[in-house]
Amino acid sequence: MEEKWWMRSVVYQIYPRSFCDSNQDGVGDLNGIRSKIPYLKKLGIDVIWLSPVYESPNADNGYDISNYYAISPEFGTMEEMKSLIRECRESGIRIVMDLVVNHTSDEHAWFLEAKKSEDSPYRDYYIWRKGEAGSPPNDLRACFGGSAWEYSEETGAHYLHLFGVKQPDLNWENDAVRKEIWNMMNYWIDLGIGGFRMDVIDLIGKVPDQGITGNGPMLHTYLQEMNRETFGTKDLLTVGECWGADPEKGRMYSDPARRELSMIFQFEQSMLDEQPGKEKWDLRPLQLRELKQVFTRWQTEMEGHGWNSLFWNNHDLPRIVSRWGDDGVYRVASAKMLATLLHGMKGTPYIYQGEEIGMTNMPFHSFTEFQDIESLNMIQERLEKGYLPEEIMKSLRAKSRDNARTPMQWNSGLQAGFTEGQPWCPVNPNYREINAARALGDQDSIFYYYQKLINLRKTEDILIYGSYELLLPEDENIYAYMRAWQGKKWLIVCNFYKEPVPFSYEGTGRTILSNYKENSRTIQNLNNRNLRPYEAAIYELEM
Ligand code: TEU
Ligand code: CA
């Protein structure tokens, strides 16, 4: 595949509400982000994916947009947005905007008009159906629980919402809707942004009457039209959020020959600790062998025909060090191990704010502490179904999206340095130990380890182009794989376990990076070794 700048880039996701508050109202904002550009520059990232900052009533923290052309006043102004884009550019950082166009807010002007009457010119911007005797047209379910159809008094019809009731789905079959979206995207492109992260883009081709939501028949036609009408001739990073993709679908989105998106952001690995066919709340332990199978399938089947994102975290997922690492004694070692495993692979790595300092899940104790719509709906639904409160709590502690949304821990001062006011969401009590200031003062911190991984991606072609081969597929503790490129071979070895485990590879290698201080000799004999708890290393093999 032809080299593109985003193949060598590392993306950093900012959830603006929780990143940095500049005016002490307890909500992170654009000026807060601007003040942290030097921090991001130091980390070495090239791209910021900015979660939504548009005008929104915040039923889903900005993923319910009421005006795509305005910045939410709590985040700042359009002038500040332009300054952020410009200042980031000057530091070599591009801004990728969150594009939430599967649905709008029910407070968007289009919807306010559409719901008034069947004759409104905006009526067909949304999806309306009349069910028998006022009941929903079919039994389609919303992602946040309940029916996907909401009754609207004014016209006695139901509208479709695949997420919350305040997130009506746009009707992509309507040419006028697509035109509005292309115009809006071009407006942002002209402001000089670096690209788009496309929220639940796999749903835009839905056929609700047939119960089809993801991967509908028109999906790729719409994406090709989008490409032609907006960014096709521009050198932007475009990434589609696709929950229901396999590698074959991944190639459809991202094979350059098809002229759709730069890359796909898929979740097959993130669903491995839930019971198949059930909900994300129905937990089961991760099987390392399954993780290897999933990653390996994506690494090999996308080869040459598409591009994948590499991530453990985002604003919807629990903190990885609590999830699949150890957020106790081995927090630092396991966070570095997980980083090594991911950043050694092919694709574009994404870091979610706080991951680079090893932030953990929140120790929630009571239902009243949750704020996220998905968690709140689930609590209600499962209580009604008779689940025990402690069962519900267990699922929430493991999986609630609120885990990832606690304020960024900047220092050991008041409110972790996030705000001098009252934060919109409580700070994790471990901030005195886990914070950016402390990480910056410690050469062995997770922060500097990420910095090294990012730097390797800038300088080492093997990470960009190298082939991938899984070793020890059946091993239950070790994830090891080989990258190879132009006569060079890198062995990446990760102990996923809290005890030492034996590992052996016939050969010797020079240590490129390791989360344990190696003894002074840099050439290691890889035969008959013990990997220490959560030990991870990248070795360049001697040939
Ligand atoms: O997420 C898509 C999505 O499907 C999630 O609702 C997912 O199922 C859930 O988070 C798993 O816990 C995107 C955004 O990333 C999310 O924040 C939004 O709430 C959602 O779309 C609706 O816009
Ligand atoms: Ca603020």
Coordinates of C-alpha atoms in Angstrom, one line a residue, residues 75-350:
F75 CA -16.3 24.2 25.8
G76 CA -15.6 27.6 24.4
T77 CA -16.1 29.5 21.1
M78 CA -15.5 29.0 17.4
E79 CA -12.6 31.4 17.7
E80 CA -11.0 29.3 20.3
M81 CA -11.6 26.2 18.2
K82 CA -9.8 27.9 15.3
S83 CA -7.0 28.8 17.6
L84 CA -6.7 25.2 18.8
I85 CA -6.5 24.0 15.3
R86 CA -3.9 26.5 14.4
E87 CA -1.8 26.1 17.5
C88 CA -1.8 22.3 17.1
R89 CA -0.8 22.6 13.5
E90 CA 2.2 24.8 14.6
S91 CA 3.2 21.9 16.9
G92 CA 2.8 19.4 14.2
I93 CA -0.5 18.0 15.6
R94 CA -3.6 17.6 13.5
I95 CA -7.1 17.6 14.9
V96 CA -9.5 14.8 13.9
M97 CA -13.1 15.9 14.6
D98 CA -15.8 13.5 15.8
L99 CA -18.4 13.2 13.1
V100 CA -21.7 12.1 14.7
V101 CA -24.1 11.8 11.8
N102 CA -26.0 8.6 12.4
H103 CA -28.3 10.7 14.5
T104 CA -28.7 14.2 15.8
S105 CA -30.1 15.6 19.1
D106 CA -33.9 15.8 19.3
E107 CA -33.1 19.5 19.9
H108 CA -31.5 20.0 16.5
A109 CA -33.5 22.5 14.4
W110 CA -34.1 19.8 11.8
F111 CA -35.8 17.5 14.3
L112 CA -37.8 20.3 16.0
E113 CA -39.2 21.1 12.6
A114 CA -39.6 17.5 11.5
K115 CA -41.7 16.5 14.5
K116 CA -44.2 19.3 14.0
S117 CA -46.0 18.0 11.0
E118 CA -46.0 15.4 8.3
D119 CA -45.7 18.2 5.7
S120 CA -42.6 19.7 7.2
P121 CA -39.8 20.0 4.7
Y122 CA -37.6 18.3 7.3
R123 CA -40.0 15.4 8.0
D124 CA -38.0 13.0 5.9
Y125 CA -34.7 14.0 7.5
Y126 CA -35.7 11.4 10.1
I127 CA -37.3 8.0 10.1
W128 CA -41.0 7.9 11.0
R129 CA -43.4 5.0 11.1
K130 CA -46.9 4.5 12.2
G131 CA -47.5 1.3 14.2
E132 CA -50.8 -0.4 14.8
A133 CA -52.9 1.4 17.5
G134 CA -50.0 3.5 18.6
S135 CA -47.6 0.6 19.3
P136 CA -44.1 0.6 17.8
P137 CA -43.9 -0.6 14.2
N138 CA -41.5 -3.5 15.2
D139 CA -39.5 -4.8 18.0
L140 CA -36.1 -3.2 17.1
R141 CA -34.2 -2.4 20.3
A142 CA -32.1 0.7 21.1
C143 CA -28.4 0.3 22.1
F144 CA -29.1 2.1 25.4
G145 CA -32.1 -0.2 26.2
G146 CA -35.8 -0.2 25.4
S147 CA -37.5 0.1 22.0
A148 CA -35.7 1.9 19.2
W149 CA -39.0 3.6 18.4
E150 CA -40.3 6.6 20.3
Y151 CA -43.9 7.8 20.0
S152 CA -44.3 11.5 19.1
E153 CA -47.5 13.1 20.1
E154 CA -47.7 15.9 17.5
T155 CA -48.2 13.6 14.5
G156 CA -49.1 10.3 16.3
A157 CA -46.1 8.5 14.7
H158 CA -42.9 6.9 16.0
Y159 CA -39.4 8.0 15.1
L160 CA -36.4 5.7 15.1
H161 CA -33.6 6.1 17.6
L162 CA -30.9 3.4 17.7
F163 CA -29.4 5.1 20.8
G164 CA -31.2 7.3 23.4
V165 CA -34.7 8.8 22.9
K166 CA -33.0 12.1 22.5
Q167 CA -30.9 10.8 19.6
P168 CA -33.2 10.5 16.6
D169 CA -31.7 8.7 13.6
L170 CA -31.1 10.6 10.4
N171 CA -32.7 9.2 7.3
W172 CA -29.7 8.7 5.0
E173 CA -31.9 7.6 2.1
N174 CA -32.9 11.2 1.8
D175 CA -30.6 13.0 -0.7
A176 CA -31.1 16.3 1.1
V177 CA -29.7 14.8 4.4
R178 CA -26.6 13.6 2.7
K179 CA -26.1 16.9 1.1
E180 CA -26.4 18.7 4.4
I181 CA -23.8 16.4 5.8
W182 CA -21.4 16.8 2.9
N183 CA -21.7 20.6 3.3
M184 CA -21.1 20.4 7.0
M185 CA -18.0 18.2 6.5
N186 CA -16.6 20.6 3.9
Y187 CA -17.1 23.5 6.3
W188 CA -14.9 21.7 8.9
I189 CA -12.4 20.6 6.3
D190 CA -12.0 24.2 5.2
L191 CA -11.2 25.2 8.8
G192 CA -8.1 23.1 8.4
I193 CA -8.8 20.0 10.4
G194 CA -6.9 16.7 9.9
G195 CA -9.8 14.4 9.4
F196 CA -12.9 12.7 10.9
R197 CA -13.6 9.9 13.3
M198 CA -17.0 8.7 12.3
D199 CA -19.3 7.7 15.0
V200 CA -21.2 4.4 14.5
I201 CA -20.8 4.9 10.8
D202 CA -21.7 1.2 10.1
L203 CA -25.3 2.0 11.0
I204 CA -26.0 4.6 8.3
G205 CA -27.2 2.0 5.7
K206 CA -29.9 0.6 8.1
V207 CA -33.2 -0.8 6.8
P208 CA -35.3 -0.6 10.0
D209 CA -38.4 -2.3 8.5
Q210 CA -36.3 -5.4 7.9
G211 CA -34.6 -5.2 11.2
I212 CA -31.2 -4.4 9.5
T213 CA -29.1 -1.9 11.5
G214 CA -25.4 -2.5 10.9
N215 CA -23.8 -3.1 7.5
G216 CA -26.9 -2.3 5.5
P217 CA -27.0 -2.6 1.7
M218 CA -26.3 1.1 1.0
L219 CA -23.6 1.6 3.5
H220 CA -20.6 1.5 1.2
T221 CA -22.4 3.4 -1.5
Y222 CA -22.9 6.3 0.9
L223 CA -19.3 6.1 2.1
Q224 CA -18.0 6.3 -1.5
E225 CA -20.3 9.2 -2.2
M226 CA -19.0 10.9 1.0
N227 CA -15.5 10.4 -0.2
R228 CA -16.2 11.9 -3.6
E229 CA -18.2 14.9 -2.2
T230 CA -15.9 15.8 0.7
F231 CA -12.4 14.6 1.6
G232 CA -11.6 12.4 -1.4
T233 CA -9.0 14.8 -2.9
K234 CA -7.7 15.9 0.5
D235 CA -5.0 14.2 2.5
L236 CA -7.0 13.5 5.6
L237 CA -7.3 10.7 8.2
T238 CA -10.7 9.2 8.2
V239 CA -11.6 6.4 10.6
G240 CA -14.9 4.6 10.9
E241 CA -16.2 3.3 14.2
C242 CA -17.5 -0.1 13.3
W243 CA -18.7 -2.5 16.1
G244 CA -19.9 -5.2 13.8
A245 CA -16.9 -5.7 11.4
D246 CA -14.8 -8.6 10.5
P247 CA -11.6 -8.3 8.5
E248 CA -13.5 -8.8 5.2
K249 CA -15.7 -5.8 6.1
G250 CA -12.6 -4.0 7.3
R251 CA -11.1 -4.2 3.9
M252 CA -14.3 -2.9 2.3
Y253 CA -14.0 0.3 4.3
S254 CA -10.3 0.8 4.1
D255 CA -9.0 -0.8 0.9
P256 CA -7.6 2.3 -0.9
A257 CA -8.8 1.0 -4.2
R258 CA -12.4 1.4 -3.0
R259 CA -12.1 5.0 -2.1
E260 CA -13.9 5.0 1.2
L261 CA -12.0 5.6 4.5
S262 CA -8.4 5.6 5.6
M263 CA -8.9 3.0 8.3
I264 CA -11.4 1.1 10.5
F265 CA -11.8 1.2 14.3
Q266 CA -13.3 -2.2 15.2
F267 CA -14.0 -3.9 18.4
E268 CA -13.7 -7.6 18.0
Q269 CA -11.0 -7.8 20.7
S270 CA -13.1 -5.7 23.1
M271 CA -15.9 -8.1 23.3
L272 CA -13.8 -11.1 24.3
D273 CA -14.6 -10.8 28.0
E274 CA -18.4 -10.9 27.6
Q275 CA -20.6 -13.9 27.1
P276 CA -21.2 -14.4 23.4
G277 CA -24.6 -13.3 22.1
K278 CA -25.3 -11.5 25.4
E279 CA -24.8 -8.0 26.6
K280 CA -21.5 -6.3 27.5
W281 CA -22.6 -6.5 31.1
D282 CA -22.5 -10.3 31.1
L283 CA -19.0 -10.9 32.0
R284 CA -16.5 -13.8 31.5
P285 CA -12.8 -13.9 31.9
L286 CA -10.6 -13.1 28.9
Q287 CA -8.9 -16.1 27.2
L288 CA -5.5 -15.0 26.0
R289 CA -5.7 -17.6 23.2
E290 CA -8.8 -15.9 21.8
L291 CA -7.2 -12.5 22.0
K292 CA -4.3 -13.8 19.9
Q293 CA -6.7 -15.4 17.4
V294 CA -8.6 -12.1 17.0
F295 CA -5.6 -9.8 16.7
T296 CA -3.8 -12.3 14.4
R297 CA -6.7 -12.6 12.1
W298 CA -6.9 -8.8 11.7
Q299 CA -3.1 -8.4 11.3
T300 CA -2.9 -11.0 8.6
E301 CA -6.2 -10.5 6.7
M302 CA -6.0 -6.8 6.3
E303 CA -2.4 -7.0 5.0
G304 CA -2.0 -5.0 1.8
H305 CA -5.8 -4.4 1.4
G306 CA -6.7 -2.1 4.3
W307 CA -5.6 -0.4 7.5
N308 CA -6.6 -1.0 11.1
S309 CA -6.6 1.0 14.3
L310 CA -4.8 -0.3 17.3
F311 CA -6.4 0.5 20.6
W312 CA -7.2 -0.8 24.1
N313 CA -9.2 2.2 25.3
N314 CA -11.6 4.9 24.4
H315 CA -14.3 6.9 26.2
D316 CA -16.7 3.9 26.0
L317 CA -14.4 1.2 27.3
P318 CA -13.1 0.4 30.8
R319 CA -9.4 1.3 31.6
I320 CA -7.2 -1.4 30.1
V321 CA -4.8 -1.7 33.1
S322 CA -7.8 -2.6 35.3
R323 CA -9.4 -4.7 32.7
W324 CA -6.6 -7.0 31.3
G325 CA -3.6 -5.9 33.3
D326 CA -3.1 -5.5 37.1
D327 CA -4.1 -2.1 38.6
G328 CA -2.4 -3.2 41.9
V329 CA 1.2 -4.1 42.5
Y330 CA 2.0 -4.6 38.8
R331 CA 0.2 -1.5 37.5
V332 CA 3.2 0.0 35.9
A333 CA 4.7 -3.2 34.5
S334 CA 1.3 -4.4 33.1
A335 CA 0.5 -1.0 31.6
K336 CA 3.8 -1.1 29.7
M337 CA 3.3 -4.7 28.7
L338 CA -0.1 -3.9 27.2
A339 CA 1.3 -0.9 25.4
T340 CA 4.2 -3.0 24.0
L341 CA 1.8 -5.7 22.7
L342 CA -0.3 -3.2 20.9
H343 CA 2.3 -0.7 19.6
G344 CA 4.4 -3.5 18.2
M345 CA 1.6 -4.4 15.7
K346 CA 0.7 -3.0 12.3
G347 CA -1.9 -0.2 12.2
T348 CA -2.4 3.2 13.6
P349 CA -2.2 3.2 17.5
Y350 CA -4.7 5.3 19.5

